[in-house]
Each structure stands twice: as structure tokens, then as C-alpha cells.
Coordinates of C-alpha atoms and ligand atoms in Angstrom, one line a residue:
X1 CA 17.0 -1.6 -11.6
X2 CA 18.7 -1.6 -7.9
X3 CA 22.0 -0.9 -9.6
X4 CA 20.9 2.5 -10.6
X5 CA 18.8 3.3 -7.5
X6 CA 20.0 5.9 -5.2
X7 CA 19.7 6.3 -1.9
X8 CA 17.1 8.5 0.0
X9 CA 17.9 11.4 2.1
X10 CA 17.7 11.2 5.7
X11 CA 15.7 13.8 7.7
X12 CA 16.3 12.7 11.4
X13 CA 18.5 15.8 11.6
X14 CA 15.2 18.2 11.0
X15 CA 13.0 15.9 12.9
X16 CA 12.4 18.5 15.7
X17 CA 12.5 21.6 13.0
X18 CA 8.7 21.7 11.5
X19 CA 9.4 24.9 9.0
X20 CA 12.4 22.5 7.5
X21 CA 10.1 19.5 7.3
X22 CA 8.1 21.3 5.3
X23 CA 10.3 22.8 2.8
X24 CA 11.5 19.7 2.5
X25 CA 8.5 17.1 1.6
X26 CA 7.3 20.7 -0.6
X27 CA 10.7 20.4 -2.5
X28 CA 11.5 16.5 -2.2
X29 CA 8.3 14.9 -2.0
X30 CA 9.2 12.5 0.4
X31 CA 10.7 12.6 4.2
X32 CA 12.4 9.8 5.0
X33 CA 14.0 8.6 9.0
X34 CA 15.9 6.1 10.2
X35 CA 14.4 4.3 13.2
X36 CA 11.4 6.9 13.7
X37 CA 10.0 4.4 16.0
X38 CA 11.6 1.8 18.4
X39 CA 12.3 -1.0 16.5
X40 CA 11.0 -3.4 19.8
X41 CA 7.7 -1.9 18.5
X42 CA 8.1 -2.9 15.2
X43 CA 9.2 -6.4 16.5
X44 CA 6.3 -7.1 18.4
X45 CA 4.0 -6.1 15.6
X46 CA 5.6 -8.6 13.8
X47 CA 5.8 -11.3 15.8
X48 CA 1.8 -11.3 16.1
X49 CA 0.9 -10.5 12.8
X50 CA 3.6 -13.3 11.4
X51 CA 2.4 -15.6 14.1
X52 CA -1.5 -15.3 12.7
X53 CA 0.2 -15.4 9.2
X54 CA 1.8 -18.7 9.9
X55 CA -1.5 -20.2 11.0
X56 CA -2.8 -18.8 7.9
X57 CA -0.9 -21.5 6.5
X58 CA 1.5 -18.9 4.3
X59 CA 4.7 -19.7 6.5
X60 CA 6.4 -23.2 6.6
X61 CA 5.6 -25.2 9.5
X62 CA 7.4 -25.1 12.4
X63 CA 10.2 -22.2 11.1
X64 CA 10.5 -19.3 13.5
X65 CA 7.5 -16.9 11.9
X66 CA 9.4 -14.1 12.4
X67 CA 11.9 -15.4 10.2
X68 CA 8.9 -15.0 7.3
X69 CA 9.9 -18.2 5.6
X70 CA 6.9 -18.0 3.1
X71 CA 5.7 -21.5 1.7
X72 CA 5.9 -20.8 -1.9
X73 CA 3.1 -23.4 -3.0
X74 CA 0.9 -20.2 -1.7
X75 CA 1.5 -17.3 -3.6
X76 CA -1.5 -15.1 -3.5
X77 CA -1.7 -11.4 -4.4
X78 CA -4.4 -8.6 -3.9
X79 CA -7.4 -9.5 -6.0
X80 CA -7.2 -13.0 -5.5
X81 CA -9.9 -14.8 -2.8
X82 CA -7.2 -16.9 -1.5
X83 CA -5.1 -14.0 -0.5
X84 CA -8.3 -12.1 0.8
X85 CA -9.0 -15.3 2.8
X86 CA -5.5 -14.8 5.2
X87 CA -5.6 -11.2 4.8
X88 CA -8.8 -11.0 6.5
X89 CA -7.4 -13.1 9.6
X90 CA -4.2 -10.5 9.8
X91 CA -6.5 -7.2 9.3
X92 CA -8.5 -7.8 12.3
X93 CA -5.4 -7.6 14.5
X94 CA -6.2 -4.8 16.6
X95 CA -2.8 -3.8 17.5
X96 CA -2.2 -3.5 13.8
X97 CA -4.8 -0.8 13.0
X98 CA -3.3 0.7 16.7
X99 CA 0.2 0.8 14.8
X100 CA -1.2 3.6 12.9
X101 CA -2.3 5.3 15.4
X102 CA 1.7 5.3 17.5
X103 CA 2.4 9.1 18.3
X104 CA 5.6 8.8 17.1
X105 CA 3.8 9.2 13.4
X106 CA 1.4 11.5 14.2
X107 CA 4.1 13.8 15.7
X108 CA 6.1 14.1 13.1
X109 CA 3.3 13.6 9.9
X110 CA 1.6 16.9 12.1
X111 CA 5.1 18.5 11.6
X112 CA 5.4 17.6 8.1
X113 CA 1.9 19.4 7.5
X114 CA 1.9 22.2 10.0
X115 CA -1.7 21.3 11.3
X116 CA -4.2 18.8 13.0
X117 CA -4.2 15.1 11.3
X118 CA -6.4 12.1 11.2
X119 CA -5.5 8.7 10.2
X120 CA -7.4 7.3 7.5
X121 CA -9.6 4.2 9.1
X122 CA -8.5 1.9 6.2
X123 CA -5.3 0.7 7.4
X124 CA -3.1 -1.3 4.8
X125 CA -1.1 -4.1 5.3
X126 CA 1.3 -6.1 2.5
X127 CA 2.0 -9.4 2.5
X128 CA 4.5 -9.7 -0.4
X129 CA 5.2 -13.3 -1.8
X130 CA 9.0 -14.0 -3.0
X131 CA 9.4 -14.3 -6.9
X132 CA 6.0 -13.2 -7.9
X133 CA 7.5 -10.5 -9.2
X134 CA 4.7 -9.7 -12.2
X135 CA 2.6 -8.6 -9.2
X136 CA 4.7 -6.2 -7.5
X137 CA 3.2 -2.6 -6.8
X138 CA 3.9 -0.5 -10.2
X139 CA 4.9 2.8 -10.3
X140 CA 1.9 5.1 -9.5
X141 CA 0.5 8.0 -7.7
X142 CA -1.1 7.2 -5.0
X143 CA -4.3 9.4 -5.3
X144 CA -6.0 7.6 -7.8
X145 CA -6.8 4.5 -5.5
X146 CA -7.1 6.7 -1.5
X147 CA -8.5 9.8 -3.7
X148 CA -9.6 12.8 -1.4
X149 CA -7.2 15.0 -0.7
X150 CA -4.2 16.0 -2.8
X151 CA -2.8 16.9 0.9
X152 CA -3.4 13.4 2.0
X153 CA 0.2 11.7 3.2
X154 CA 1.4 8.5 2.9
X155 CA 3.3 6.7 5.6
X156 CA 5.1 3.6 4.3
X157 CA 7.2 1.4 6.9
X158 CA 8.3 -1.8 6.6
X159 CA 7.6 -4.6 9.6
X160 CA 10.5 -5.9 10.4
X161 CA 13.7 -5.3 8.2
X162 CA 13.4 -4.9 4.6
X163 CA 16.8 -4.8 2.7
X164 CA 16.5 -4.1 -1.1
X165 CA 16.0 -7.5 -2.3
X166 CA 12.9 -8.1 0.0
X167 CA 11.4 -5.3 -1.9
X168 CA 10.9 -2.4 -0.1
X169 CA 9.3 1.1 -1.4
X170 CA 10.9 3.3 -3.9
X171 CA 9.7 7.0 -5.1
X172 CA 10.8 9.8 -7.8
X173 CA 12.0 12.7 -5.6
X174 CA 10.3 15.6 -6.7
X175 CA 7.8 14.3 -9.0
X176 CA 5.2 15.5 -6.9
X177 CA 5.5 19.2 -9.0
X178 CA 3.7 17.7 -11.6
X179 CA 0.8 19.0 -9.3
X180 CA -1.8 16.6 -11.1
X181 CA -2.8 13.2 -11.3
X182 CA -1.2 11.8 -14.9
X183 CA -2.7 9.2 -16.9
X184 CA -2.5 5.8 -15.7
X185 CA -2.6 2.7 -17.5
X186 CA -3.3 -0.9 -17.1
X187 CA -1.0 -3.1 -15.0
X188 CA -1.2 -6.6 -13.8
X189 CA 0.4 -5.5 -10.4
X190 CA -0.9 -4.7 -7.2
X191 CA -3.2 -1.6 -7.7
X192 CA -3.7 -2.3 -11.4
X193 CA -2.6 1.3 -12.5
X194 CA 0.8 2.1 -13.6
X195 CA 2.1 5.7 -14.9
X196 CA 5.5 6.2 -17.2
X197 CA 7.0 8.4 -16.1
X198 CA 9.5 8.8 -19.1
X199 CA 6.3 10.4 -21.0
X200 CA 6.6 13.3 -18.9
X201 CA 9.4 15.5 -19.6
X202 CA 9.5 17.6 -16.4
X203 CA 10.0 14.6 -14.5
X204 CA 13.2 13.3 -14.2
X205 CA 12.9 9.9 -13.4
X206 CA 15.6 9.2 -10.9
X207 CA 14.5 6.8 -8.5
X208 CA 15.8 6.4 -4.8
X209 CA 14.6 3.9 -2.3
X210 CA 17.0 2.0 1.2
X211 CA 17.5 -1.1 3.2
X212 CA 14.9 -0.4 5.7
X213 CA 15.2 -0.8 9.1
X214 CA 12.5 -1.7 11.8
X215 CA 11.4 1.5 12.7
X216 CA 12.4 3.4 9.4
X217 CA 9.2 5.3 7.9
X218 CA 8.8 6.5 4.6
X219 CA 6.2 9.4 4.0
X220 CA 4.9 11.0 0.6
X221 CA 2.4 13.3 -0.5
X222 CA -0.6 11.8 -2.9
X223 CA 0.8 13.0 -5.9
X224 CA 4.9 11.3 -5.8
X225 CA 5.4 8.3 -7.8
X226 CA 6.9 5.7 -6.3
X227 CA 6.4 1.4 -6.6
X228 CA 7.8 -1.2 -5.3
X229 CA 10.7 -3.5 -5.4
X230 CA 10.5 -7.3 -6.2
X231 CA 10.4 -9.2 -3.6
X232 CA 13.7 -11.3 -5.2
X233 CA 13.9 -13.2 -2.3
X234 CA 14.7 -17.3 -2.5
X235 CA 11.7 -17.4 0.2
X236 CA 10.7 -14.5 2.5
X237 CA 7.5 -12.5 2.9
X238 CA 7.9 -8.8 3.2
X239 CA 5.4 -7.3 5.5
X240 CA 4.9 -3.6 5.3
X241 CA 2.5 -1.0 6.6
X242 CA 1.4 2.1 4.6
X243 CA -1.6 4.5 5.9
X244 CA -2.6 7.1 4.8
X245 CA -3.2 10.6 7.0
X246 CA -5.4 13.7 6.3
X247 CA -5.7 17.0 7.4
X248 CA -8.5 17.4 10.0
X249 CA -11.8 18.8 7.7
X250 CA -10.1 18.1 5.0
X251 CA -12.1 15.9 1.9
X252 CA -11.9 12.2 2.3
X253 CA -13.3 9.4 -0.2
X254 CA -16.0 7.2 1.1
X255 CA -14.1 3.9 0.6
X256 CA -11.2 5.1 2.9
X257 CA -14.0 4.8 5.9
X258 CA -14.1 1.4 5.2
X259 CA -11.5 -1.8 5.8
X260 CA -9.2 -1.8 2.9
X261 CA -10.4 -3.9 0.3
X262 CA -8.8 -6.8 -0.2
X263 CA -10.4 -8.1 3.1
X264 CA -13.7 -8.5 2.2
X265 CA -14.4 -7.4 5.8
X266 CA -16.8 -4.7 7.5
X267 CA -15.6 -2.9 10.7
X268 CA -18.5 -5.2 12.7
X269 CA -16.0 -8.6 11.5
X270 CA -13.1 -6.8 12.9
X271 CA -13.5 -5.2 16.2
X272 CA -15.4 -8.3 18.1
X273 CA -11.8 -9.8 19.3
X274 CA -10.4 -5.9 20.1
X275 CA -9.0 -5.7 23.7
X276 CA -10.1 -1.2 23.6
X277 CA -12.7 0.2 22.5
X278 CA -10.9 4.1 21.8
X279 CA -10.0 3.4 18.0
X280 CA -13.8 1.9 17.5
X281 CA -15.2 4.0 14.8
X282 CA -13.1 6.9 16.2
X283 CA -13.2 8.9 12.7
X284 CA -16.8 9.8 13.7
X285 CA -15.8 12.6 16.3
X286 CA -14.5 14.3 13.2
X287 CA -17.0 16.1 10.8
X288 CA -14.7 15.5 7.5
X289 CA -16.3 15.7 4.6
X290 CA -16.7 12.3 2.3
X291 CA -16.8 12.8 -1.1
X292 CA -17.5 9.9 -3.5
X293 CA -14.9 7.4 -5.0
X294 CA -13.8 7.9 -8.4
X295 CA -13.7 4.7 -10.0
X296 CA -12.9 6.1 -14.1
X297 CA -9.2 5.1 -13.0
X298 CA -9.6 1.4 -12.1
X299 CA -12.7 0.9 -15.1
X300 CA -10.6 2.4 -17.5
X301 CA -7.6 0.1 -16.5
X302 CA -10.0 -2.8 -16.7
X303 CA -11.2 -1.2 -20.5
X304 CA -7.4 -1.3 -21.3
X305 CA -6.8 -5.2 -20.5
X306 CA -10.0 -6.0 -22.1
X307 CA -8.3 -4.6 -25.3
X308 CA -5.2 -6.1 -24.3
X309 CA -6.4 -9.5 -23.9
X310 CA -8.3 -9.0 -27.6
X311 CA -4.4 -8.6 -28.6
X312 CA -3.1 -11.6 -26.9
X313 CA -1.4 -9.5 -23.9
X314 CA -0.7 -12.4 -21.4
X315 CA -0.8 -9.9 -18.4
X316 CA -4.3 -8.7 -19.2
X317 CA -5.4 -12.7 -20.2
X318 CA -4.1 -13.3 -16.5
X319 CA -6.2 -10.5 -14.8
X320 CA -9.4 -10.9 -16.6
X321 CA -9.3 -14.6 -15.3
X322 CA -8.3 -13.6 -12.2
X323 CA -10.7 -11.1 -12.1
X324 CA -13.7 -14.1 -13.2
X325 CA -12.6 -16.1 -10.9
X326 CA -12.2 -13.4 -8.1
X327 CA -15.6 -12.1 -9.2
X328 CA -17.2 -9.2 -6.8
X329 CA -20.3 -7.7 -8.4
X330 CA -18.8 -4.4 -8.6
X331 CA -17.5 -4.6 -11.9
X332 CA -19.7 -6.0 -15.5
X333 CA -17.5 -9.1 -16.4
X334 CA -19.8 -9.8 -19.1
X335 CA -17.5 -8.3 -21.8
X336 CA -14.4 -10.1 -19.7
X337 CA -15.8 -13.2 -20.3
X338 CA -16.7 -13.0 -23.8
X339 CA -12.7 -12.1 -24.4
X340 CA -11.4 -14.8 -22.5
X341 CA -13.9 -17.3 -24.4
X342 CA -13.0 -16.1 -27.9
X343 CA -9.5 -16.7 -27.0
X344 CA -10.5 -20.1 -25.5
X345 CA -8.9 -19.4 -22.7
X346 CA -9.8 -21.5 -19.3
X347 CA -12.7 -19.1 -17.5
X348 CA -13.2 -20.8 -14.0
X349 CA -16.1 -19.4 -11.8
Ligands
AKG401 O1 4.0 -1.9 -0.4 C1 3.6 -1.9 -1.6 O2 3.8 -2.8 -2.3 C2 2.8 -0.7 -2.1 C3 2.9 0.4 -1.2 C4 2.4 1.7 -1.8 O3 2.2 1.8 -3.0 C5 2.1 2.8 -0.9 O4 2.6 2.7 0.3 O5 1.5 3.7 -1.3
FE2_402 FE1 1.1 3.7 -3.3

């Protein structure tokens, strides 16, 4: 794929020009700069969230963590309890949910939308094992896991560098004129939902993504596709941020009030170690609207890889055991089950 990828536009020259922001992301669907923030930042949010990952056990021994030399034997993804396990240790970094929060990003994403913002409180983090490559992030739009707000915007930036082959973010300029959320389907990839864009003719399905600097920030509206890259690295995690910012009384969807998912954590596991108290529950001085999660998206993905599995589909036979083995009690795994035993396939518990 990276042989046909183009590059994306640079919009440091509007950076100061809000009117031209705006017609851009309205007629691009994506803003991208170079070095938005200073990279020292970026640095030193890296050093202590590699540093916890290290002890984590998901870096070698003794290597320089901010080198991210991942120890392959550990290759975890979203959805499985292993990954939750050292995920939860990284998520309660304060200065990770702060990040977020760095004026530098609300400047400009209150440019980019020409009114008062609010970071989302569930703050995302990836940490991207080399050559797992069936569970990269597939191409999708993004509202039909934050949900809300079609006006919601994504910022994507990567912590630390992130040349092509560590897998960086990659979007469909001007996809976002499809103005509606298209069907997605099942995928064993981060997320679970993937959209083809090649069944929609008013797309053209050009895709543009960079070698990302520290610093270098990546924002979309809810409705651009975009995935990303393997991570085709002999041996490097890539760590990435992307949050997710909303106009001020503007909708929001209950579970982005909560720690992202994969966690497993509650704001009360999080903010005991937390140096400040300003970003504690902060979203409360806002009267937004919640409006309930929508989860027909993920249950019919989870219909589709039941059906798959029926058919032999080794991608959906891997995510219903995963998905066992995982088990939350949010979905019935019942059916899941039955599958994986007529196919006398291993079910662990
Ligand atoms: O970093 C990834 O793998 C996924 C990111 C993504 O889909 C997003 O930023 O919305
Ligand atoms: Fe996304």
C-alpha cells in the first residue's frame, strides 16, 4: 500500500488564518502540521509513558525505553486482558490525559471549528506491537465507536517519531462529503469495524498519510476514513495519541465520560497518584448533553463473525476466542461459544 500513498498537505502556513482552516478541514477533511507542538514535549511524554511501559514488561530489559524496543513474546492488542492489564498502568499517567489538554491543540482545534471546545474525558492511547499486522486499526469512520456529534474532531499525533513503517495514521481526503455514517463490517482489527470504501462511488479512495514527527498532529472530523499502517517494524512499539474534541453543548455519548475501554479502569483507579487536581472530573462544569451509546455497530460486527466463523473465516474463529477468553458481560457469548464448539475449536475461559 505505502507505494501508492501520498502525502498530506501541510497547513502550518494557515495556522494563524481561522476562516482558511475551516475551508480547509470543510473541503479536505483533515488539517494536518508539522511540529504543532514542541517536540521536547512530546519527548517527555514519552519517556514516562515508555518508562511505565518497560516495567510493564512490554520493552526488552535494559534497552533505552525510549528506543521502544518491544519484546515480541508479548504481543497484545485491544480486546485482549493481557493488553488491558499494561494499558491500565500507562492510562493512569496523569500527564498523559494533561497532553490532551496542551493549549497548543485547543488553539488551533478552536480555529479549525470557529467556537468553544471540550476535550472528550476518554483519552486514547496506542501501543502498537510490530508484525501483528492482522490487528492494525482498519479503515473506518470514527463516529461509530466516539458517536455524539458528527462535529466531534479527532486529533491523532504520534509520541515520539513515527515514519511509515512504524505505522502511523492514514485518511481519504475528502471522504468526509459522504455526510453519513456507511455500513461497516466485521474486522479482526482494532475497533472491529471496517468500511470499503471502493463500494462507494463518490469516494475516491486515494489515501495520503506522512513520516510523523514529534509534535506533528493529525486532525479529522467524525465522518473521514482513515486506518492505520502496519506497524512493519523488525521490533518497535508505536505510541500514538488520538482524542477526540467537541463543541461546547454540543451531544456527547455516555461512554466517552468514561476511561477508554480497554482499561478496564474507572476515573476513582486513575486519579489517586495525580500530582493536580484541575483536570479531575473537569467535564462536569460543562452542561453537554449525553446521549446514549449506540452499540447496533459493534453487535452487528460481532453477528457478522459469528456467521463468519459458521464458514470457517479464520479472522472471525480468532475473535470469537478472543472474545471467550476476554469475556466482559456486555456481550451474550452463548451463541459464540456454540460456533467455536461445533467447529471444535479450543474455547478457553
Ligand atoms: O492509532 C490507531 O491505530 C487508530 C487511530 C484512529 O483510528 C483514530 O485516531 O481515530
Ligand atoms: Fe479512528
Amino acid at each position: 500500500m505505502s507505494n501508492e500513498l501520498k502525502d498530506l498537505r501541510v497547513s502550518n502556513d494557515a495556522m494563524d488564518d481561522p476562516a482558511e482552516l475551516q475551508r480547509r478541514i470543510a473541503d479536505e477533511g483533515y488539517l494536518f502540521f508539522k511540529r504543532l507542538v514542541s517536540p521536547d514535549k512530546l519527548w517527555e511524554l514519552r519517556r514516562e509513558m515508555m518508562s511505565m511501559i518497560q516495567q510493564v514488561g512490554w520493552l526488552v530489559a535494559g534497552t533505552d525505553p525510549m528506543a521502544g524496543i518491544a519484546d515480541i513474546n508479548m504481543r497484545y492488542t485491544e480486546g485482549d486482558n493481557e493488553y488491558s492489564a499494561g494499558y491500565a498502568e500507562v492510562y493512569k499517567i496523569e500527564n498523559f490525559h494533561r497532553s490532551a489538554h496542551w493549549h497548543e491543540y485547543l488553539d488551533i482545534v478552536e480555529k479549525m471549528v470557529g467556537a468553544p471546545i471540550m476535550p472528550h474525558p476518554q483519552k486514547v492511547a496506542r501501543i502498537w506491537f510490530p508484525k501483528y499486522t492482522e490487528h492494525t486499526t482498519p479503515k473506518h469512520q470514527d463516529f461509530v465507536h466516539f458517536q455524539g456529534s458528527f462535529e466531534n474532531i479527532t486529533c491523532w499525533a504520534p509520541i515520539g517519531d513515527c515514519p511509515i513503517e512504524l505505522g502511523g495514521l492514514a485518511v481519504i481526503p475528502g471522504s468526509h462529503k459522504v455526510n453519513r455514517v456507511l455500513e461497516h463490517h466485521f474486522s479482526l482489527g482494532a475497533g472491529g469495524l471496517i468500511v470499503d470504501e471502493t463500494e462507494h462511488d463518490e469516494i475516491d479512495p486515494v489515501w495520503h498519510s506522512a513520516d510523523y514527527e514529534a509534535g506533528d498532529a493529525l486532525f479529522f472530523p467524525a465522518l473521514t476514513i482513515h486506518q492505520a499502517l502496519p506497524n512493519y517494524t523488525e521490533d518497535k512499539l508505536r505510541l500514538s495519541l488520538d482524542n477526540r474534541y467537541m463543541l461546547v453543548g454540543d451531544k456527547i455519548a455516555g461512554h466517552m465520560l468514561e476511561p477508554h475501554g480497554p482499561s478496564q479502569l474507572a476515573w476513582d483507579d486513575i486519579y489517586p497518584g495525580w500530582q493536580r487536581d484541575d483536570l479531575k472530573y473537569y467535564w462536569k462544569d460543562y452542561n453537554n448533553p449525553v446521549v446514549e451509546r449506540d452499540l447496533s455497530f459493534s453487535q452487528k460486527s460481532f453477528a457478522q463473525a459469528i456467521d463468519l466463523a459458521r464458514g470457517g473465516d479464520e479472522h472471525a474463529v480468532y475473535a470469537l476466542q478472543r472474545a471467550v477468553k476476554n469475556a466482559k458481560d456486555r456481550v451474550d457469548l452463548n451463541e459464540a461459544i456454540a460456533v467455536l464448539e461445533e467447529l471444535g475449536v479450543a474455547v478457553e475461559y
